PDB file of C-alpha atoms in Angstrom:
ATOM      1  CA  HIS A  30       0.000   0.000   0.000  1.00  0.00           C
ATOM      2  CA  ALA A  31       2.882   2.385   0.782  1.00  0.00           C
ATOM      3  CA  TYR A  32       4.741   2.604  -2.504  1.00  0.00           C
ATOM      4  CA  HIS A  33       7.754   4.438  -1.085  1.00  0.00           C
ATOM      5  CA  CYS A  34       8.043   2.625   2.264  1.00  0.00           C
ATOM      6  CA  CYS A  35       9.482  -0.586   3.648  1.00  0.00           C
ATOM      7  CA  GLY A  36      10.295  -1.817   7.124  1.00  0.00           C
ATOM      8  CA  VAL A  37      11.706  -4.553   9.327  1.00  0.00           C
ATOM      9  CA  ASN A  38      11.021  -5.766  12.866  1.00  0.00           C
ATOM     10  CA  TYR A  39      14.119  -7.445  14.302  1.00  0.00           C
ATOM     11  CA  ARG A  40      13.709  -9.379  17.571  1.00  0.00           C
ATOM     12  CA  VAL A  41      16.485 -10.991  19.623  1.00  0.00           C
ATOM     13  CA  VAL A  42      15.896 -13.177  22.715  1.00  0.00           C
ATOM     14  CA  PRO A  43      18.871 -14.690  24.627  1.00  0.00           C
ATOM     15  CA  GLU A  44      17.432 -18.071  25.568  1.00  0.00           C
ATOM     16  CA  ASN A  45      20.150 -19.412  27.873  1.00  0.00           C
ATOM     17  CA  TYR A  46      22.284 -16.445  28.919  1.00  0.00           C
ATOM     18  CA  SER A  47      22.269 -12.810  30.032  1.00  0.00           C
ATOM     19  CA  ALA A  48      24.598 -10.428  28.240  1.00  0.00           C
ATOM     20  CA  THR A  49      25.297  -7.057  26.717  1.00  0.00           C
ATOM     21  CA  ILE A  50      24.081  -7.064  23.122  1.00  0.00           C
ATOM     22  CA  THR A  51      24.782  -4.583  20.338  1.00  0.00           C
ATOM     23  CA  LEU A  52      22.314  -4.218  17.468  1.00  0.00           C
ATOM     24  CA  ARG A  53      23.315  -2.356  14.328  1.00  0.00           C
ATOM     25  CA  SER A  54      21.064  -0.976  11.600  1.00  0.00           C
ATOM     26  CA  SER A  55      22.615   0.257   8.355  1.00  0.00           C
ATOM     27  CA  ILE A  56      21.986   1.650   4.914  1.00  0.00           C
ATOM     28  CA  GLU A  57      24.778   0.219   2.790  1.00  0.00           C
ATOM     29  CA  GLY A  58      25.599   1.808  -0.524  1.00  0.00           C
ATOM     30  CA  ASP A  59      28.336  -0.629  -1.502  1.00  0.00           C
ATOM     31  CA  VAL A  60      26.314  -3.866  -1.583  1.00  0.00           C
ATOM     32  CA  ILE A  61      27.060  -6.158  -4.527  1.00  0.00           C
ATOM     33  CA  ASN A  62      25.496  -9.388  -5.766  1.00  0.00           C
ATOM     34  CA  ASP A  63      28.365 -11.869  -5.587  1.00  0.00           C
ATOM     35  CA  ASN A  64      26.297 -15.023  -5.221  1.00  0.00           C
ATOM     36  CA  VAL A  65      26.248 -16.135  -8.864  1.00  0.00           C
ATOM     37  CA  SER A  66      29.643 -17.146 -10.234  1.00  0.00           C
ATOM     38  CA  ARG A  67      28.841 -16.363 -13.873  1.00  0.00           C
ATOM     39  CA  TYR A  68      27.991 -12.748 -12.961  1.00  0.00           C
ATOM     40  CA  ARG A  69      31.255 -12.062 -11.136  1.00  0.00           C
ATOM     41  CA  ASP A  70      33.098 -10.878 -14.234  1.00  0.00           C
ATOM     42  CA  LEU A  71      30.423  -8.243 -14.841  1.00  0.00           C
ATOM     43  CA  ASN A  72      30.563  -4.771 -13.344  1.00  0.00           C
ATOM     44  CA  GLN A  73      28.921  -5.060  -9.930  1.00  0.00           C
ATOM     45  CA  VAL A  74      29.178  -1.436  -8.821  1.00  0.00           C
ATOM     46  CA  HIS A  75      25.954   0.255  -9.873  1.00  0.00           C
ATOM     47  CA  LEU A  76      25.779   3.190  -7.434  1.00  0.00           C
ATOM     48  CA  ASN A  77      27.830   6.326  -6.893  1.00  0.00           C
ATOM     49  CA  ILE A  78      27.416   7.366  -3.253  1.00  0.00           C
ATOM     50  CA  LEU A  79      26.866  11.110  -2.849  1.00  0.00           C
ATOM     51  CA  SER A  80      26.290  11.610   0.894  1.00  0.00           C
ATOM     52  CA  THR A  81      25.523   9.849   4.179  1.00  0.00           C
ATOM     53  CA  GLU A  82      23.956  11.288   7.345  1.00  0.00           C
ATOM     54  CA  GLY A  83      23.136  10.074  10.835  1.00  0.00           C
ATOM     55  CA  HIS A  84      21.180  11.884  13.563  1.00  0.00           C
ATOM     56  CA  PRO A  85      21.122  10.417  17.102  1.00  0.00           C
ATOM     57  CA  GLY A  86      18.753  11.378  19.876  1.00  0.00           C
ATOM     58  CA  LEU A  87      14.988  11.584  20.035  1.00  0.00           C
ATOM     59  CA  ASP A  88      14.845  15.372  19.935  1.00  0.00           C
ATOM     60  CA  GLU A  89      14.867  17.299  16.702  1.00  0.00           C
ATOM     61  CA  ALA A  90      18.350  17.534  15.169  1.00  0.00           C
ATOM     62  CA  GLY A  91      17.852  20.201  12.565  1.00  0.00           C
ATOM     63  CA  PRO A  92      15.115  19.059  10.182  1.00  0.00           C
ATOM     64  CA  GLN A  93      15.647  15.348  10.903  1.00  0.00           C
ATOM     65  CA  PRO A  94      13.982  13.250  13.603  1.00  0.00           C
ATOM     66  CA  GLY A  95      16.312  11.466  15.992  1.00  0.00           C
ATOM     67  CA  ASN A  96      17.844   8.027  15.516  1.00  0.00           C
ATOM     68  CA  SER A  97      17.612   8.408  11.764  1.00  0.00           C
ATOM     69  CA  ILE A  98      20.048   7.594   8.971  1.00  0.00           C
ATOM     70  CA  LEU A  99      20.076   8.734   5.354  1.00  0.00           C
ATOM     71  CA  LEU A 100      22.006   7.833   2.214  1.00  0.00           C
ATOM     72  CA  GLN A 101      21.904   9.565  -1.160  1.00  0.00           C
ATOM     73  CA  CYS A 102      23.347   8.134  -4.352  1.00  0.00           C
ATOM     74  CA  GLU A 103      22.846   7.958  -8.088  1.00  0.00           C
ATOM     75  CA  THR A 104      23.033   5.092 -10.539  1.00  0.00           C
ATOM     76  CA  SER A 105      26.426   4.912 -12.207  1.00  0.00           C
ATOM     77  CA  HIS A 106      25.191   4.661 -15.802  1.00  0.00           C
ATOM     78  CA  SER A 107      21.844   6.442 -16.112  1.00  0.00           C
ATOM     79  CA  LYS A 108      22.434   8.965 -13.279  1.00  0.00           C
ATOM     80  CA  VAL A 109      19.092   8.346 -11.569  1.00  0.00           C
ATOM     81  CA  GLY A 110      19.059   9.949  -8.125  1.00  0.00           C
ATOM     82  CA  VAL A 111      18.124   7.693  -5.187  1.00  0.00           C
ATOM     83  CA  THR A 112      17.529   8.649  -1.544  1.00  0.00           C
ATOM     84  CA  MET A 113      16.908   6.249   1.359  1.00  0.00           C
ATOM     85  CA  PHE A 114      15.865   7.521   4.789  1.00  0.00           C
ATOM     86  CA  ALA A 115      15.344   5.332   7.881  1.00  0.00           C
ATOM     87  CA  LYS A 116      13.897   5.862  11.366  1.00  0.00           C
ATOM     88  CA  HIS A 117      14.105   3.481  14.329  1.00  0.00           C
ATOM     89  CA  ALA A 118      12.263   2.454  17.478  1.00  0.00           C
ATOM     90  CA  THR A 119      13.643   0.121  20.177  1.00  0.00           C
ATOM     91  CA  TRP A 120      12.085  -2.042  22.917  1.00  0.00           C
ATOM     92  CA  ARG A 121      13.412  -4.171  25.760  1.00  0.00           C
ATOM     93  CA  GLY A 122      11.132  -6.593  27.566  1.00  0.00           C
ATOM     94  CA  GLY A 123       8.073  -5.006  25.966  1.00  0.00           C
ATOM     95  CA  GLU A 124       8.982  -1.470  27.101  1.00  0.00           C
ATOM     96  CA  GLU A 125       9.831   1.119  24.472  1.00  0.00           C
ATOM     97  CA  LEU A 126      13.233   2.681  25.097  1.00  0.00           C
ATOM     98  CA  HIS A 127      14.282   6.238  24.396  1.00  0.00           C
ATOM     99  CA  LEU A 128      17.973   5.851  23.717  1.00  0.00           C
ATOM    100  CA  ASP A 129      20.447   7.756  21.626  1.00  0.00           C
ATOM    101  CA  ALA A 130      21.919   5.582  18.926  1.00  0.00           C
ATOM    102  CA  LYS A 131      25.644   5.608  18.294  1.00  0.00           C
ATOM    103  CA  MET A 132      26.173   6.758  14.717  1.00  0.00           C
ATOM    104  CA  ASP A 133      28.811   5.350  12.386  1.00  0.00           C
ATOM    105  CA  ILE A 134      28.868   7.577   9.310  1.00  0.00           C
ATOM    106  CA  GLY A 135      31.129   6.306   6.553  1.00  0.00           C
ATOM    107  CA  PRO A 136      31.559   7.403   2.938  1.00  0.00           C
ATOM    108  CA  LYS A 137      29.450   4.512   1.572  1.00  0.00           C
ATOM    109  CA  CYS A 138      27.554   3.212   4.595  1.00  0.00           C
ATOM    110  CA  VAL A 139      25.753   4.812   7.533  1.00  0.00           C
ATOM    111  CA  SER A 140      24.752   2.883  10.666  1.00  0.00           C
ATOM    112  CA  ALA A 141      22.959   3.319  13.984  1.00  0.00           C
ATOM    113  CA  GLU A 142      23.965   1.141  16.970  1.00  0.00           C
ATOM    114  CA  TRP A 143      22.309   0.315  20.290  1.00  0.00           C
ATOM    115  CA  THR A 144      24.158  -1.482  23.114  1.00  0.00           C
ATOM    116  CA  LEU A 145      21.864  -2.922  25.788  1.00  0.00           C
ATOM    117  CA  ASP A 146      22.069  -5.157  28.839  1.00  0.00           C
ATOM    118  CA  VAL A 147      19.607  -8.006  28.369  1.00  0.00           C
ATOM    119  CA  ALA A 148      18.484 -10.694  30.792  1.00  0.00           C
ATOM    120  CA  GLN A 149      17.898 -14.312  29.842  1.00  0.00           C
ATOM    121  CA  GLY A 150      14.527 -14.654  28.115  1.00  0.00           C
ATOM    122  CA  GLN A 151      14.145 -10.897  27.680  1.00  0.00           C
ATOM    123  CA  ALA A 152      13.395  -9.683  24.157  1.00  0.00           C
ATOM    124  CA  ILE A 153      15.094  -6.788  22.412  1.00  0.00           C
ATOM    125  CA  VAL A 154      13.283  -5.361  19.410  1.00  0.00           C
ATOM    126  CA  VAL A 155      14.536  -2.846  16.877  1.00  0.00           C
ATOM    127  CA  GLU A 156      12.070  -1.589  14.304  1.00  0.00           C
ATOM    128  CA  LYS A 157      13.228   0.180  11.181  1.00  0.00           C
ATOM    129  CA  VAL A 158      10.963   2.048   8.764  1.00  0.00           C
ATOM    130  CA  VAL A 159      12.476   3.253   5.503  1.00  0.00           C
ATOM    131  CA  SER A 160      11.392   5.558   2.695  1.00  0.00           C
ATOM    132  CA  VAL A 161      12.857   5.421  -0.818  1.00  0.00           C
ATOM    133  CA  PHE A 162      12.553   8.056  -3.537  1.00  0.00           C
ATOM    134  CA  THR A 163      14.156   8.364  -6.954  1.00  0.00           C
ATOM    135  CA  SER A 164      14.279  11.042  -9.615  1.00  0.00           C
ATOM    136  CA  TYR A 165      12.032   8.756 -11.719  1.00  0.00           C
ATOM    137  CA  ASP A 166       9.130   9.085  -9.271  1.00  0.00           C
ATOM    138  CA  GLU A 167       6.084  11.118 -10.214  1.00  0.00           C
ATOM    139  CA  GLU A 168       6.366  13.187  -7.013  1.00  0.00           C
ATOM    140  CA  PHE A 169       9.785  14.401  -8.106  1.00  0.00           C
ATOM    141  CA  LYS A 170       9.869  17.617 -10.100  1.00  0.00           C
ATOM    142  CA  ASP A 171      12.604  18.466 -12.571  1.00  0.00           C
ATOM    143  CA  ALA A 172      15.584  20.009 -10.803  1.00  0.00           C
ATOM    144  CA  GLU A 173      18.003  22.577 -12.156  1.00  0.00           C
ATOM    145  CA  ASP A 174      21.072  20.603 -11.086  1.00  0.00           C
ATOM    146  CA  ARG A 175      22.159  17.605  -9.025  1.00  0.00           C
ATOM    147  CA  GLU A 176      22.278  19.571  -5.773  1.00  0.00           C
ATOM    148  CA  ASP A 177      18.698  20.752  -6.274  1.00  0.00           C
ATOM    149  CA  ARG A 178      17.641  17.209  -7.198  1.00  0.00           C
ATOM    150  CA  ASP A 179      19.143  15.711  -4.053  1.00  0.00           C
ATOM    151  CA  LYS A 180      17.567  18.358  -1.811  1.00  0.00           C
ATOM    152  CA  CYS A 181      14.170  17.573  -3.310  1.00  0.00           C
ATOM    153  CA  LEU A 182      14.597  13.801  -2.883  1.00  0.00           C
ATOM    154  CA  LYS A 183      15.748  14.242   0.714  1.00  0.00           C
ATOM    155  CA  ARG A 184      12.709  16.362   1.524  1.00  0.00           C
ATOM    156  CA  LEU A 185      10.340  13.841  -0.079  1.00  0.00           C
ATOM    157  CA  ALA A 186      11.921  10.902   1.771  1.00  0.00           C
ATOM    158  CA  MET A 187      11.707  12.618   5.150  1.00  0.00           C
ATOM    159  CA  GLU A 188       8.156  13.862   4.639  1.00  0.00           C
ATOM    160  CA  GLU A 189       7.042  10.325   3.748  1.00  0.00           C
ATOM    161  CA  LEU A 190       7.872   9.127   7.288  1.00  0.00           C
ATOM    162  CA  GLU A 191       6.557  12.131   9.205  1.00  0.00           C
ATOM    163  CA  ASP A 192       3.548  10.119  10.398  1.00  0.00           C
ATOM    164  CA  VAL A 193       5.193   6.680  10.332  1.00  0.00           C
ATOM    165  CA  THR A 194       7.106   5.546  13.416  1.00  0.00           C
ATOM    166  CA  TYR A 195       6.337   1.868  13.926  1.00  0.00           C
ATOM    167  CA  PHE A 196       6.588  -1.236  11.752  1.00  0.00           C
ATOM    168  CA  SER A 197       2.957  -2.161  12.468  1.00  0.00           C
ATOM    169  CA  GLN A 198       1.832   1.020  10.705  1.00  0.00           C
ATOM    170  CA  LEU A 199       3.209  -0.492   7.501  1.00  0.00           C
ATOM    171  CA  LEU A 200       2.609  -4.202   8.112  1.00  0.00           C
ATOM    172  CA  ASP A 201      -1.134  -4.277   8.800  1.00  0.00           C
ATOM    173  CA  PRO A 202      -2.269  -2.375   5.674  1.00  0.00           C
ATOM    174  CA  HIS A 203       0.427  -4.163   3.663  1.00  0.00           C
ATOM    175  CA  ARG A 204      -1.114  -7.533   4.555  1.00  0.00           C
ATOM    176  CA  ARG A 205      -4.588  -6.360   3.567  1.00  0.00           C
ATOM    177  CA  VAL A 206      -3.385  -5.095   0.191  1.00  0.00           C
ATOM    178  CA  TRP A 207      -1.522  -8.342  -0.574  1.00  0.00           C
ATOM    179  CA  LEU A 208      -4.648 -10.360   0.225  1.00  0.00           C
ATOM    180  CA  ASP A 209      -6.531  -8.271  -2.330  1.00  0.00           C
ATOM    181  CA  ILE A 210      -3.726  -8.693  -4.881  1.00  0.00           C
ATOM    182  CA  TRP A 211      -3.727 -12.480  -4.525  1.00  0.00           C
ATOM    183  CA  ASP A 212      -7.523 -12.603  -4.742  1.00  0.00           C
ATOM    184  CA  LYS A 213      -7.235 -10.842  -8.081  1.00  0.00           C
ATOM    185  CA  SER A 214      -4.172 -12.598  -9.505  1.00  0.00           C
ATOM    186  CA  ASP A 215      -4.240 -16.188  -8.234  1.00  0.00           C
ATOM    187  CA  ILE A 216      -4.519 -18.930 -10.875  1.00  0.00           C
ATOM    188  CA  LEU A 217      -5.888 -22.218  -9.523  1.00  0.00           C
ATOM    189  CA  VAL A 218      -4.910 -25.670 -10.801  1.00  0.00           C
ATOM    190  CA  ASP A 219      -6.668 -28.862  -9.709  1.00  0.00           C
ATOM    191  CA  GLY A 220      -4.816 -32.108  -9.074  1.00  0.00           C
ATOM    192  CA  ASP A 221      -1.159 -31.072  -9.414  1.00  0.00           C
ATOM    193  CA  ARG A 222       0.375 -29.374  -6.393  1.00  0.00           C
ATOM    194  CA  PHE A 223       3.773 -28.922  -8.054  1.00  0.00           C
ATOM    195  CA  VAL A 224       2.264 -27.032 -10.994  1.00  0.00           C
ATOM    196  CA  GLN A 225       0.193 -24.942  -8.583  1.00  0.00           C
ATOM    197  CA  THR A 226       3.305 -24.053  -6.586  1.00  0.00           C
ATOM    198  CA  MET A 227       5.265 -23.100  -9.709  1.00  0.00           C
ATOM    199  CA  ILE A 228       2.437 -20.953 -11.050  1.00  0.00           C
ATOM    200  CA  ARG A 229       2.237 -19.055  -7.778  1.00  0.00           C
ATOM    201  CA  ALA A 230       6.020 -18.638  -7.635  1.00  0.00           C
ATOM    202  CA  HIS A 231       6.101 -17.142 -11.128  1.00  0.00           C
ATOM    203  CA  THR A 232       3.006 -15.063 -10.432  1.00  0.00           C
ATOM    204  CA  TYR A 233       4.836 -13.560  -7.471  1.00  0.00           C
ATOM    205  CA  HIS A 234       7.822 -12.691  -9.684  1.00  0.00           C
ATOM    206  CA  LEU A 235       5.491 -10.935 -12.119  1.00  0.00           C
ATOM    207  CA  LEU A 236       3.792  -9.041  -9.302  1.00  0.00           C
ATOM    208  CA  ILE A 237       7.036  -7.691  -7.865  1.00  0.00           C
ATOM    209  CA  THR A 238       8.510  -6.901 -11.289  1.00  0.00           C
ATOM    210  CA  ALA A 239       5.565  -4.679 -12.216  1.00  0.00           C
ATOM    211  CA  SER A 240       3.154  -3.883  -9.403  1.00  0.00           C
ATOM    212  CA  HIS A 241      -0.113  -1.984  -9.575  1.00  0.00           C
ATOM    213  CA  HIS A 242       1.963   1.134  -8.856  1.00  0.00           C
ATOM    214  CA  ARG A 243       3.688   0.813 -12.227  1.00  0.00           C
ATOM    215  CA  GLU A 244       1.676   3.575 -13.876  1.00  0.00           C
ATOM    216  CA  LYS A 245       3.494   6.012 -11.566  1.00  0.00           C
ATOM    217  CA  VAL A 246       6.852   5.221 -13.187  1.00  0.00           C
ATOM    218  CA  ASP A 247       8.047   5.418 -16.793  1.00  0.00           C
ATOM    219  CA  ALA A 248       9.569   1.943 -16.936  1.00  0.00           C
ATOM    220  CA  GLY A 249       9.430  -1.221 -19.005  1.00  0.00           C
ATOM    221  CA  LEU A 250       9.665  -4.892 -18.112  1.00  0.00           C
ATOM    222  CA  PRO A 251      13.262  -6.106 -17.657  1.00  0.00           C
ATOM    223  CA  ALA A 252      13.864  -9.516 -19.184  1.00  0.00           C
ATOM    224  CA  ARG A 253      14.882 -11.130 -15.879  1.00  0.00           C
ATOM    225  CA  GLY A 254      12.569  -9.149 -13.656  1.00  0.00           C
ATOM    226  CA  LEU A 255      14.171  -8.802 -10.236  1.00  0.00           C
ATOM    227  CA  SER A 256      15.623 -12.317 -10.263  1.00  0.00           C
ATOM    228  CA  GLY A 257      19.093 -11.786 -11.735  1.00  0.00           C
ATOM    229  CA  GLU A 258      21.636  -9.450 -13.306  1.00  0.00           C
ATOM    230  CA  GLY A 259      22.382 -11.430 -16.458  1.00  0.00           C
ATOM    231  CA  TYR A 260      20.683  -8.975 -18.834  1.00  0.00           C
ATOM    232  CA  ARG A 261      21.797  -5.901 -16.846  1.00  0.00           C
ATOM    233  CA  GLY A 262      18.197  -4.716 -16.523  1.00  0.00           C
ATOM    234  CA  HIS A 263      17.704  -4.410 -20.271  1.00  0.00           C
ATOM    235  CA  VAL A 264      14.223  -4.414 -21.767  1.00  0.00           C
ATOM    236  CA  PHE A 265      13.852  -6.706 -24.789  1.00  0.00           C
ATOM    237  CA  TRP A 266      10.867  -8.476 -26.350  1.00  0.00           C
ATOM    238  CA  ASP A 267      10.376 -10.899 -23.437  1.00  0.00           C
ATOM    239  CA  GLU A 268       7.427  -8.896 -22.176  1.00  0.00           C
ATOM    240  CA  VAL A 269       5.365 -10.464 -24.990  1.00  0.00           C
ATOM    241  CA  TYR A 270       5.194 -13.581 -22.803  1.00  0.00           C
ATOM    242  CA  MET A 271       4.326 -11.606 -19.673  1.00  0.00           C
ATOM    243  CA  PHE A 272       1.813  -9.230 -21.203  1.00  0.00           C
ATOM    244  CA  PRO A 273      -1.232 -11.602 -21.144  1.00  0.00           C
ATOM    245  CA  PHE A 274      -0.987 -11.938 -17.363  1.00  0.00           C
ATOM    246  CA  TYR A 275      -1.039  -8.184 -16.789  1.00  0.00           C
ATOM    247  CA  LEU A 276      -3.719  -7.629 -19.423  1.00  0.00           C
ATOM    248  CA  SER A 277      -6.080 -10.110 -17.764  1.00  0.00           C
ATOM    249  CA  LYS A 278      -5.295  -9.327 -14.122  1.00  0.00           C
ATOM    250  CA  PHE A 279      -4.030  -5.724 -14.026  1.00  0.00           C
ATOM    251  CA  PRO A 280      -4.958  -3.906 -17.252  1.00  0.00           C
ATOM    252  CA  GLU A 281      -3.677  -0.581 -15.925  1.00  0.00           C
ATOM    253  CA  VAL A 282      -0.197  -2.132 -15.673  1.00  0.00           C
ATOM    254  CA  ALA A 283      -0.467  -3.508 -19.213  1.00  0.00           C
ATOM    255  CA  LYS A 284      -1.447  -0.027 -20.399  1.00  0.00           C
ATOM    256  CA  SER A 285       1.610   1.509 -18.715  1.00  0.00           C
ATOM    257  CA  HIS A 286       3.869  -0.954 -20.564  1.00  0.00           C
ATOM    258  CA  LEU A 287       2.323   0.013 -23.899  1.00  0.00           C
ATOM    259  CA  GLN A 288       2.766   3.690 -23.071  1.00  0.00           C
ATOM    260  CA  TYR A 289       6.413   3.037 -22.235  1.00  0.00           C
ATOM    261  CA  ARG A 290       6.897   1.603 -25.742  1.00  0.00           C
ATOM    262  CA  ILE A 291       4.913   4.380 -27.443  1.00  0.00           C
ATOM    263  CA  ARG A 292       6.962   7.102 -25.753  1.00  0.00           C
ATOM    264  CA  ARG A 293      10.095   5.585 -27.276  1.00  0.00           C
ATOM    265  CA  LEU A 294       8.912   5.218 -30.861  1.00  0.00           C
ATOM    266  CA  ASP A 295      10.454   8.500 -32.048  1.00  0.00           C
ATOM    267  CA  SER A 296      13.846   7.565 -30.585  1.00  0.00           C
ATOM    268  CA  ALA A 297      13.579   4.104 -32.148  1.00  0.00           C
ATOM    269  CA  ARG A 298      12.877   5.618 -35.567  1.00  0.00           C
ATOM    270  CA  LYS A 299      15.852   7.972 -35.242  1.00  0.00           C
ATOM    271  CA  TYR A 300      18.122   5.104 -34.219  1.00  0.00           C
ATOM    272  CA  ALA A 301      16.917   2.986 -37.156  1.00  0.00           C
ATOM    273  CA  ALA A 302      17.491   5.864 -39.590  1.00  0.00           C
ATOM    274  CA  ALA A 303      20.998   6.462 -38.236  1.00  0.00           C
ATOM    275  CA  ASN A 304      21.789   2.819 -39.027  1.00  0.00           C
ATOM    276  CA  GLY A 305      20.369   2.885 -42.547  1.00  0.00           C
ATOM    277  CA  TYR A 306      16.903   1.528 -41.788  1.00  0.00           C
ATOM    278  CA  ARG A 307      13.468   2.998 -41.750  1.00  0.00           C
TER     279      ARG A 307
END
């Protein structure tokens, strides 16, 4: 339901000891996908990190709320601006704590840390809510330069979480929306559980590759969706196989894909002419 938001609830319970525990929450700008051997020879650095910020304390620290971290970057090839902003809440034994986080602000990663004494069987919970904005988003207005762009993205990211503090504020409506999505998109097969499982797995990949929010973004369907880097995010003709699903289940998404193609017809004609075609 919240297109620009995500969150995590992290719970730790020492079952057979009492100790001092440190929990660390980060926004890492230097993450790479090194899990697939055949991709390792490809360029894995896709982001240029522009700035990192961390603001401890639960009082206002300038325009930022306390215990917040922020990272701004842009994609290395297409120069799309990206801003991620995170806020935190902490509990011990069911009681919300009001603690300053220790900030570790590096050039490519920013982290918040909490060090707590915990008794055996006592739960520590850290909740993290995050907003993400890019210069592709419809809320973003054209900026005069990169500095203006990044200021706008930072403002949008922070405003998105003004009324969001806890993970439950995202989780409960998120569950309701996903129930509605599955009611609309599920394809039922009788008598073959394996086929049913595979259909639902691939349906999920289609849903996360192009959600019902797609009309807000000028984007096509990458050949591998979000499942791999082999095609480097390129858009080919593979969407022909995916299009019937969106057309039958989410026609507004299918329409956005057609509009993406239509908006690029003039450039395609110019490219064809430059190479001796028409």
